[in-house]
mmCIF file of C-alpha atoms in Angstrom:
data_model
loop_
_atom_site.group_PDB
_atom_site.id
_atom_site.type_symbol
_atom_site.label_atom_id
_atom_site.label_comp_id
_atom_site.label_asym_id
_atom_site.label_seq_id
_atom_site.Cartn_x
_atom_site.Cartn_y
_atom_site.Cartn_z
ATOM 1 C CA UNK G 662 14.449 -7.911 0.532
ATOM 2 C CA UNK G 663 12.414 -5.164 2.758
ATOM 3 C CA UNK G 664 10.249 -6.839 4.577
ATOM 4 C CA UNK G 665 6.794 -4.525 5.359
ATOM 5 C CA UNK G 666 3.654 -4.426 7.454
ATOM 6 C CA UNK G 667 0.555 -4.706 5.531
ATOM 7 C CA UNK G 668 -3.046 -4.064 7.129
ATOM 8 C CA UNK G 669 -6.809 -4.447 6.646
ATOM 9 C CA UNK G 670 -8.383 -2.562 9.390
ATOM 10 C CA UNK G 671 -11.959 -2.322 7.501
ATOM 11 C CA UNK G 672 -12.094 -6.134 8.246
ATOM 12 C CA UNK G 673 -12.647 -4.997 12.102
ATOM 13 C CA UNK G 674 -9.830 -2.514 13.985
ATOM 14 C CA UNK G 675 -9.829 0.233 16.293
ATOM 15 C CA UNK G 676 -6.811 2.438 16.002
ATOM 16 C CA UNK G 677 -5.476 1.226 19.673
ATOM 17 C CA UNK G 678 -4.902 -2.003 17.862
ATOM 18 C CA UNK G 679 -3.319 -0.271 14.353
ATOM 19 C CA UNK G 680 -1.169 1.707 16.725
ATOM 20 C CA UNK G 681 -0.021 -1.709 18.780
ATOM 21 C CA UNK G 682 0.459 -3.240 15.910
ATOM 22 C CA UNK G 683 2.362 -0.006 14.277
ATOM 23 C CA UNK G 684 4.938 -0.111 17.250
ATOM 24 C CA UNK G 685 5.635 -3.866 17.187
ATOM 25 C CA UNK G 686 6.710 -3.701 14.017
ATOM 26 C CA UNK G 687 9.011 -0.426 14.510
ATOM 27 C CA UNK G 688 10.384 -1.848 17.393
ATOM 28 C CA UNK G 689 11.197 -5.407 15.281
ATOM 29 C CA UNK G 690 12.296 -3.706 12.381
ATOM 30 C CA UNK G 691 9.960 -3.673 9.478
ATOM 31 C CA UNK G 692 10.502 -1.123 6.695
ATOM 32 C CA UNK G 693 7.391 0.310 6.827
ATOM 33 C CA UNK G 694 3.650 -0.128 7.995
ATOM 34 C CA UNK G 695 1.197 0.009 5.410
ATOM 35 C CA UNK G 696 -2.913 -0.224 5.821
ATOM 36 C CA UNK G 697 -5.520 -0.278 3.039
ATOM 37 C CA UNK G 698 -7.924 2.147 2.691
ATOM 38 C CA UNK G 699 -11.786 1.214 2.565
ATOM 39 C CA UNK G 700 -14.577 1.880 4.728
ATOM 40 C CA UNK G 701 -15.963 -1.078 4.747
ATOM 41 C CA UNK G 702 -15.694 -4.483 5.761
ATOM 42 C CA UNK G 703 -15.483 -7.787 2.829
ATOM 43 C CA UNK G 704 -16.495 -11.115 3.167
ATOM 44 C CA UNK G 705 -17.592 -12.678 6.491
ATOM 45 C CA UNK G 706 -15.877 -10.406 8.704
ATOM 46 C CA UNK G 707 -18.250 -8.017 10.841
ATOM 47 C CA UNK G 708 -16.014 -5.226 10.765
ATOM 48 C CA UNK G 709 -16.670 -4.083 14.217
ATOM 49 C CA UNK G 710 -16.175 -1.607 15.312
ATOM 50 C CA UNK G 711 -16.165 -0.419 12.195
ATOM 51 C CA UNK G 712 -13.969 1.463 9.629
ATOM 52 C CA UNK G 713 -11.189 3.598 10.552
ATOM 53 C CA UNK G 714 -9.817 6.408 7.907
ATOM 54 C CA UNK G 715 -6.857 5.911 6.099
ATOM 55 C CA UNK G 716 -5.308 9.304 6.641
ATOM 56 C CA UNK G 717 -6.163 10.131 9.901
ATOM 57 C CA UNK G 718 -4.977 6.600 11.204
ATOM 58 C CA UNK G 719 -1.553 7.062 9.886
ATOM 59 C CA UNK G 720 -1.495 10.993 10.898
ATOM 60 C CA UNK G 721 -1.371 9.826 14.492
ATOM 61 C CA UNK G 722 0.542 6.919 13.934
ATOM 62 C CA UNK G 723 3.218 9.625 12.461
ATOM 63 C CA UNK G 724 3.246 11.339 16.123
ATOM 64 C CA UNK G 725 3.632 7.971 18.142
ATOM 65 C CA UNK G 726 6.051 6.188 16.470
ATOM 66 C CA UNK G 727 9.336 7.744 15.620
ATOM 67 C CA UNK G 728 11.217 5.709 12.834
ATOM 68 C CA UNK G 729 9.079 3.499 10.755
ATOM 69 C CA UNK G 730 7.726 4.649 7.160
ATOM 70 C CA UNK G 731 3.659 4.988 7.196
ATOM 71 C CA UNK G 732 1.881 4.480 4.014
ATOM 72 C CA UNK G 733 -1.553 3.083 1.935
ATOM 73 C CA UNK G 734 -2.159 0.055 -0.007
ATOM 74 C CA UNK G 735 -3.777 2.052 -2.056
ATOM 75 C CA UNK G 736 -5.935 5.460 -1.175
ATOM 76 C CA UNK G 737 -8.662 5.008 -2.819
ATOM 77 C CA UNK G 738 -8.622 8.009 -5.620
ATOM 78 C CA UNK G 739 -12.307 8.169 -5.114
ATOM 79 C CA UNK G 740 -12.704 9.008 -1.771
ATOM 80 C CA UNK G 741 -10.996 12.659 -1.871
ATOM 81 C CA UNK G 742 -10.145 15.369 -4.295
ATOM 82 C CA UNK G 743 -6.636 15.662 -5.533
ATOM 83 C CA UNK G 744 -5.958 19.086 -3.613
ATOM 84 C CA UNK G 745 -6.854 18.076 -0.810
ATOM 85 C CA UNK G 746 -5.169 14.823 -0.756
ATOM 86 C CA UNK G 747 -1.998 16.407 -1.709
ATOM 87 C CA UNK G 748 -2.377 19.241 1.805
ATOM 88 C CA UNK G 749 -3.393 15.604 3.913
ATOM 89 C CA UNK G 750 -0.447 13.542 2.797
ATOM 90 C CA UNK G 751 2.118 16.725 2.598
ATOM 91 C CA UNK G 752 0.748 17.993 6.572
ATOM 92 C CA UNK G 753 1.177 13.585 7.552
ATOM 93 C CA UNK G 754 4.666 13.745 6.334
ATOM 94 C CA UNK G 755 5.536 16.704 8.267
ATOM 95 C CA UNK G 756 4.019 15.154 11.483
ATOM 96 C CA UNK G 757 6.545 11.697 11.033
ATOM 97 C CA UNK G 758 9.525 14.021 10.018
ATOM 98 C CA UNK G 759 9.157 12.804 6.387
ATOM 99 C CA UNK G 760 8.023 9.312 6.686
ATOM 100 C CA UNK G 761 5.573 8.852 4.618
ATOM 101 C CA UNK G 762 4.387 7.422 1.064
ATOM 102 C CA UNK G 763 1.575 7.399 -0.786
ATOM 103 C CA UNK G 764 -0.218 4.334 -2.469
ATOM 104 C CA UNK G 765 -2.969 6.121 -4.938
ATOM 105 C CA UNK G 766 -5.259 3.711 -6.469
ATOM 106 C CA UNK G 767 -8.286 4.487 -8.494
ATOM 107 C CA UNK G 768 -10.808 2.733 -6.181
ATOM 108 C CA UNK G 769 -12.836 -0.109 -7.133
ATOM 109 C CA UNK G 770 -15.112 -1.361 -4.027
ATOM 110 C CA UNK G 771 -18.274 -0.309 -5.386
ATOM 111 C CA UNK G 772 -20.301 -1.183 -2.271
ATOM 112 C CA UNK G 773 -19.011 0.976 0.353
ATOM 113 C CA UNK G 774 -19.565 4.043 -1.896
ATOM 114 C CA UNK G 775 -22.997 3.297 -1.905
ATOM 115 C CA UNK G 776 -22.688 2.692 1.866
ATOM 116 C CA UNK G 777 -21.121 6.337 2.389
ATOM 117 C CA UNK G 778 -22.889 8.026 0.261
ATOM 118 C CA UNK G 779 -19.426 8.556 -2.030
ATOM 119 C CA UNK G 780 -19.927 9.043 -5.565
ATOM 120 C CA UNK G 781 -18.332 5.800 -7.806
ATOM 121 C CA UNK G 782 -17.674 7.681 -11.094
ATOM 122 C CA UNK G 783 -17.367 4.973 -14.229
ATOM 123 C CA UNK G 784 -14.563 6.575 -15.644
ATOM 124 C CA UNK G 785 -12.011 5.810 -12.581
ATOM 125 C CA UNK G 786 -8.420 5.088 -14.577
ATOM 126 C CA UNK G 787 -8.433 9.073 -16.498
ATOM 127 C CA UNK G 788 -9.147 10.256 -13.018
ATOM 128 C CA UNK G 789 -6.520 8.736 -11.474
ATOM 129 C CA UNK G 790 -4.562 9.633 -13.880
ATOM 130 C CA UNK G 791 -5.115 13.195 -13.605
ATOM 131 C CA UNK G 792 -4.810 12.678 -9.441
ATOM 132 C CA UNK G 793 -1.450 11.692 -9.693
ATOM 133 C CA UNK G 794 -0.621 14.394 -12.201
ATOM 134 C CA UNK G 795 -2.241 17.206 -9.413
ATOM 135 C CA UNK G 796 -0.409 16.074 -6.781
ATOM 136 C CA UNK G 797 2.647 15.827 -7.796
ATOM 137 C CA UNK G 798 2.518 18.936 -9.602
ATOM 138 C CA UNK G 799 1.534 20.413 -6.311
ATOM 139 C CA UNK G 800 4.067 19.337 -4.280
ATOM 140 C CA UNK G 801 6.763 19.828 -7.249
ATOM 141 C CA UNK G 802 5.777 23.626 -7.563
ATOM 142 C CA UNK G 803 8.281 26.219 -5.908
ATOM 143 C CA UNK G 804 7.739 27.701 -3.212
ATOM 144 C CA UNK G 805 6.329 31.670 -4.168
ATOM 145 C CA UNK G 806 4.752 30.312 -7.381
ATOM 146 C CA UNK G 807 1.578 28.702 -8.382
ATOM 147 C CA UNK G 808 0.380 25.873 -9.821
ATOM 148 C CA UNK G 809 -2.825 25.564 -12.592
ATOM 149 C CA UNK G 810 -4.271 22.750 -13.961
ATOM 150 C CA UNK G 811 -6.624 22.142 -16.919
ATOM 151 C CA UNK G 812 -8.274 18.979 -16.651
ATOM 152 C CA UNK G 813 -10.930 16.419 -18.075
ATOM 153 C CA UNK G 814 -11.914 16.092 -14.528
ATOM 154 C CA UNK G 815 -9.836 18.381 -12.463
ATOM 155 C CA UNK G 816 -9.519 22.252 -12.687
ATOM 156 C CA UNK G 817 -7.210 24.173 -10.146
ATOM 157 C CA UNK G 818 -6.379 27.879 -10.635
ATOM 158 C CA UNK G 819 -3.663 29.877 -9.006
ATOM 159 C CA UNK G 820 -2.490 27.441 -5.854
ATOM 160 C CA UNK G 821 -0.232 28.311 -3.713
ATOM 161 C CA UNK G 822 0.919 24.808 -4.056
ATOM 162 C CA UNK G 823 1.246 24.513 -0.139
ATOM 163 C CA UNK G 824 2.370 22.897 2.533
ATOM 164 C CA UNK G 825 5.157 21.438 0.898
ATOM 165 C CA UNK G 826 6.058 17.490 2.540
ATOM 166 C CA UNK G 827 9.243 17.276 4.687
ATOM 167 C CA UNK G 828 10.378 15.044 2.229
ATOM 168 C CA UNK G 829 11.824 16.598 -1.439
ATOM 169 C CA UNK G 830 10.063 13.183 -2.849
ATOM 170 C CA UNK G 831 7.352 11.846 -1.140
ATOM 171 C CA UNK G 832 7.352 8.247 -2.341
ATOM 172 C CA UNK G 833 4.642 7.662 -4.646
ATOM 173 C CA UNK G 834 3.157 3.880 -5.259
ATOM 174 C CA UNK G 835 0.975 2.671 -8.136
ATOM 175 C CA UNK G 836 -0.140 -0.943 -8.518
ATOM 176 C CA UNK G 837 -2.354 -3.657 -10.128
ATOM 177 C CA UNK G 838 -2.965 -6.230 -12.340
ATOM 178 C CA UNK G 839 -3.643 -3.960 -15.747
ATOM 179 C CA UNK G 840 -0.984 -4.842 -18.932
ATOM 180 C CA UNK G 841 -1.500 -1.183 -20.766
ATOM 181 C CA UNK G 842 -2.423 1.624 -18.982
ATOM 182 C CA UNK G 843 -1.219 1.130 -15.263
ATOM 183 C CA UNK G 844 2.455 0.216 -16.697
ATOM 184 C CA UNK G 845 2.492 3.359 -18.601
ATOM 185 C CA UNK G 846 1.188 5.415 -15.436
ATOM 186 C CA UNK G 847 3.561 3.627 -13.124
ATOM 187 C CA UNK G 848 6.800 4.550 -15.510
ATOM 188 C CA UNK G 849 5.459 8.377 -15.844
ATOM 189 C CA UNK G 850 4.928 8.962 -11.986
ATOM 190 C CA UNK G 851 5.726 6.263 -9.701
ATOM 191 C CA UNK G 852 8.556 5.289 -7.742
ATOM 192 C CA UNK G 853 7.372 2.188 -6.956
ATOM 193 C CA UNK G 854 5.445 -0.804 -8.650
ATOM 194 C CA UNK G 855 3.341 -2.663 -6.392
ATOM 195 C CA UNK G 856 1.286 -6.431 -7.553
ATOM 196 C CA UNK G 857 -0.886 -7.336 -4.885
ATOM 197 C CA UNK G 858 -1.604 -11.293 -4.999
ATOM 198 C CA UNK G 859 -0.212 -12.452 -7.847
ATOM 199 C CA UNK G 860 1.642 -15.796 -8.695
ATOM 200 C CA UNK G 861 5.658 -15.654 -9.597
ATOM 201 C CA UNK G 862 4.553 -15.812 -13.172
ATOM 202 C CA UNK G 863 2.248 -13.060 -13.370
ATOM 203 C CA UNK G 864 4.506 -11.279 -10.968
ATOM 204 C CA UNK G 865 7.327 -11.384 -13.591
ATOM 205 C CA UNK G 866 5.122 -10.590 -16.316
ATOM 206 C CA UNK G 867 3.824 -7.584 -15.010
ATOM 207 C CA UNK G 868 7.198 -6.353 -13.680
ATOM 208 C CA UNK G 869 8.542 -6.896 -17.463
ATOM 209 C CA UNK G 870 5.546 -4.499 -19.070
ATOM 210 C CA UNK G 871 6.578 -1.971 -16.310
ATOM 211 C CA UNK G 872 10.241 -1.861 -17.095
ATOM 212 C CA UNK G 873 9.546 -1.887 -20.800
ATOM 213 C CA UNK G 874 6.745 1.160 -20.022
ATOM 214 C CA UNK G 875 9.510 3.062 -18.354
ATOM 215 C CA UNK G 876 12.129 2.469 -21.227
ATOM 216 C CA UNK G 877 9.963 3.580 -23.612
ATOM 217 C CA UNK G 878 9.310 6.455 -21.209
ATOM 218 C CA UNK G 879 13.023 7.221 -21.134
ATOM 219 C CA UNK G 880 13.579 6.188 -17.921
ATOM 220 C CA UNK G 881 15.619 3.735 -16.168
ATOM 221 C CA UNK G 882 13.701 0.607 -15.511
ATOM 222 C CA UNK G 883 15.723 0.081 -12.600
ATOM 223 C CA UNK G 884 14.181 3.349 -10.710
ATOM 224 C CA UNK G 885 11.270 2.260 -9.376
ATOM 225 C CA UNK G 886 11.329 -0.218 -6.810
ATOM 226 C CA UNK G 887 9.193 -3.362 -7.687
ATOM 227 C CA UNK G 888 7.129 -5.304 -4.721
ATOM 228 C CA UNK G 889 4.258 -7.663 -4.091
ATOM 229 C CA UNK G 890 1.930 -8.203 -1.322
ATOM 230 C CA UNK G 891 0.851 -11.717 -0.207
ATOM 231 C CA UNK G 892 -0.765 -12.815 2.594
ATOM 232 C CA UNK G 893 1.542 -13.935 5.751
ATOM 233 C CA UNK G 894 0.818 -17.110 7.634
ATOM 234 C CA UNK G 895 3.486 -18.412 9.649
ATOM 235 C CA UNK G 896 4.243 -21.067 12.042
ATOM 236 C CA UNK G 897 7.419 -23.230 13.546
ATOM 237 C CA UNK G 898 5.159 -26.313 13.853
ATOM 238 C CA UNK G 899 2.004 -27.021 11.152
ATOM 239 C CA UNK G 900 -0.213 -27.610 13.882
ATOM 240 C CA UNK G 901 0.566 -23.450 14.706
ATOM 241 C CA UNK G 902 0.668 -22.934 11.074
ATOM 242 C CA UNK G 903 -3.402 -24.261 11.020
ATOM 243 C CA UNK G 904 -4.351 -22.558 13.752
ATOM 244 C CA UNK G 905 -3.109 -19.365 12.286
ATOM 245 C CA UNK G 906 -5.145 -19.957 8.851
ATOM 246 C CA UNK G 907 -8.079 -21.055 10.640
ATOM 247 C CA UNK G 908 -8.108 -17.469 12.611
ATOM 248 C CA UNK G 909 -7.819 -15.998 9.417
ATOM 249 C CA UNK G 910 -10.774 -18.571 7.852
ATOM 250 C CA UNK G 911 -8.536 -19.556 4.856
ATOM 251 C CA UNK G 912 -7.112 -23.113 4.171
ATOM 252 C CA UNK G 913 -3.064 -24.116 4.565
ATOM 253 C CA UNK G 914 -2.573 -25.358 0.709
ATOM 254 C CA UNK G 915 -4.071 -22.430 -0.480
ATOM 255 C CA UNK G 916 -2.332 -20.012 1.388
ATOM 256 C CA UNK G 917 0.602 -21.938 0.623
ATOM 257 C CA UNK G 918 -0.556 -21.812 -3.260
ATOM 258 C CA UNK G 919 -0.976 -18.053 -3.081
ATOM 259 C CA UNK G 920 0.573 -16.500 -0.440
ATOM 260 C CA UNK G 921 3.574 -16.593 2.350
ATOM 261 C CA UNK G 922 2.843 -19.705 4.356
ATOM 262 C CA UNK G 923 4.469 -22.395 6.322
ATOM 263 C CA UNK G 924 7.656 -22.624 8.041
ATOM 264 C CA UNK G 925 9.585 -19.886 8.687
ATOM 265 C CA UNK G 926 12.221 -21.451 5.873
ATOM 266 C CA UNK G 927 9.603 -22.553 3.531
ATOM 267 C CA UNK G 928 8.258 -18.915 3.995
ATOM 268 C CA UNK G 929 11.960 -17.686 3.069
ATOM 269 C CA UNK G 930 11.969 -20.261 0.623
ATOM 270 C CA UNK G 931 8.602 -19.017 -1.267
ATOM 271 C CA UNK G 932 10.149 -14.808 -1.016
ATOM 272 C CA UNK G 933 13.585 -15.391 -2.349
ATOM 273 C CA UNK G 934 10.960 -17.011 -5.671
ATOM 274 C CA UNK G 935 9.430 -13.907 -5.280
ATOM 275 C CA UNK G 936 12.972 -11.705 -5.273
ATOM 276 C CA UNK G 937 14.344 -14.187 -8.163
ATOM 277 C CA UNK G 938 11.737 -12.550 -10.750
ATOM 278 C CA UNK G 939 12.525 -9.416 -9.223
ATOM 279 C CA UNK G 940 10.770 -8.667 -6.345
ATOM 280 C CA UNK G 941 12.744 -6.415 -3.926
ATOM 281 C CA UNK G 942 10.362 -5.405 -1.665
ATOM 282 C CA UNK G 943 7.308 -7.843 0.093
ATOM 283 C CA UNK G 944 4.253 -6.229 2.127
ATOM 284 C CA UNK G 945 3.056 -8.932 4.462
ATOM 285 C CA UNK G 946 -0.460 -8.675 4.564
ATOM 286 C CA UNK G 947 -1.302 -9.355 8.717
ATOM 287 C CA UNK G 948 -5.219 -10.728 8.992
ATOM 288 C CA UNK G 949 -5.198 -11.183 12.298
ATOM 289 C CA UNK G 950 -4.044 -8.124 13.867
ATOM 290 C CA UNK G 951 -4.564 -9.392 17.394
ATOM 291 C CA UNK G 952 -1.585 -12.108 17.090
ATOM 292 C CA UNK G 953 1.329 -9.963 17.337
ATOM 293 C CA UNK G 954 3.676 -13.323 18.488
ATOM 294 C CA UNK G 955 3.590 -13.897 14.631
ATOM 295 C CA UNK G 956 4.454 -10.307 13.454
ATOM 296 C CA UNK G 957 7.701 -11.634 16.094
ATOM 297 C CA UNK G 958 8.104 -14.760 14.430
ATOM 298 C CA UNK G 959 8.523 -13.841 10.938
ATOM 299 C CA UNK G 960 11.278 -10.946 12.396
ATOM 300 C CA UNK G 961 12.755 -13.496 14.262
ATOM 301 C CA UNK G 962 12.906 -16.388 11.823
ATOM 302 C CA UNK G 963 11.873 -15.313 8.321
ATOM 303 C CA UNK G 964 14.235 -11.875 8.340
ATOM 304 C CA UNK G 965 17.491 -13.185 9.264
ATOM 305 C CA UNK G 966 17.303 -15.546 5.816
ATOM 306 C CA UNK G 967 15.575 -12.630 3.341
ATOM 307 C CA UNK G 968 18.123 -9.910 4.225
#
């Protein structure tokens, strides 16, 4: 089970604190750190100082850390055109020496749209859909040739297709909750299958329609990697298990309910339910990005027992 790093900086960051964060868990041996990708801030957090871009965040984060894997929960497939998304992620994986993977989502968070002045098309899945097909056709384009598309909602003529990643295959993640269409999109162009917040039985529901998407595909279910995220809160006593969910303002029993918390082996307990319906990856997804004893704890504690 690879254990990840999984952030929310629109809830209130500054990149000094996503980079502190981003070197803890290099230097304790995470697989990767991940962060979301919104602009603004949900529920009753302030989200002071406010948002921090996606790209740009893990474009330094590529030049001051030297081994972990950078990536999104998802980019939002709202917020940028495919072309240029493709030159952002492909000049991000140069700067980490090919460290990098991409999480494209369709975006969904109407409200900070409106904040930013970003448009919210209603037809969001056929766009993505077409995203995904642009930038992979991009990147998988030869060197000297050139790449057109013909689109409902994307035209490109001519491309040079360039710069090309460091990587030969970036890592490409798609995700969600959706029984038809994102199982079909995940088996045509993803390499991994992310469920964020989902019970064991949804979990292995949704896993099944993927694999049987990809079969029908012709492709071998067991290609794609298949992960959740869940929220982490983690303590050797329950008194530092509370204090941890009450920094975060959610309650133990439902964190236990739907996420990663308690002891470190009722935490280890809870993933290895996770990896029995055929999880093999977990992003941990760190609220309180201020508390790095606990990104220690679970590398400590929860590792040793997942590996």
């Amino acid at each position: 089970m690879d254990l990840r790093v999984f952030t929310e900086p629109q809830q209130g960051a500054t990149y000094e604190t996503l980079l502190r964060v981003a070197k803890a868990a290099e230097d304790l041996d995470y697989g990767a750190f991940f962060r979301s990708d919104h602009y603004m801030h949900m529920g009753s957090a302030d989200g002071l100082p406010g948002p921090t871009d996606a790209w740009i965040t893990l474009a330094g984060l590529a030049r001051e850390t030297d081994r972990i894997r950078l990536g999104t929960l998802m980019t939002a497939g709202t917020f940028r055109l495919p072309g240029v998304l493709a030159i952002q992620v492909a000049q991000v994986d140069q700067m980490s020496g090919g460290r990098v993977e991409l999480g494209l989502g369709s975006g969904w968070y109407e409200a900070e749209h409106e904040a930013y002045g970003i448009p919210f098309p209603k037809e969001k899945f056929g766009r993505l859909e077409e995203q995904l097909a642009v930038i992979t056709g991009l990147w998988n384009t030869p060197v000297g040739e050139t790449f057109t598309y013909e689109g409902e909602f994307y035209q490109l003529k001519d491309s040079p297709a360039l710069p090309k990643p460091a990587q030969s295959k970036v890592p490409v993640l798609i995700g969600g909750h959706g029984a038809k269409r994102t199982p079909a999109l995940a088996a045509r162009y993803a390499d991994e299958f992310n469920i964020p917040f989902a019970s064991l039985a949804d979990t292995e529901q949704q896993f099944q329609r993927v694999r049987a998407a990809a079969e029908r595909a012709g492709r071998d279910a067991d290609d794609l990697v298949y992960s959740n995220a869940l929220v982490a809160c983690v303590g050797r006593t329950d008194l530092e298990v509370k204090r941890r969910a009450d920094a975060i303002g959610r309650d133990v029993e439902e964190l236990k309910a739907n996420g990663l918390a308690g002891s470190p082996a009722e935490v280890a307990e809870r993933i290895a339910e996770y990896q029995g319906v055929g999880s093999q990856r977990m992003y941990l997804q760190m609220l309180d990005l201020d508390d790095l004893d606990h990104l220690e704890l679970i590398a400590s504690a929860v590792m040793p027992q997942v590996e």
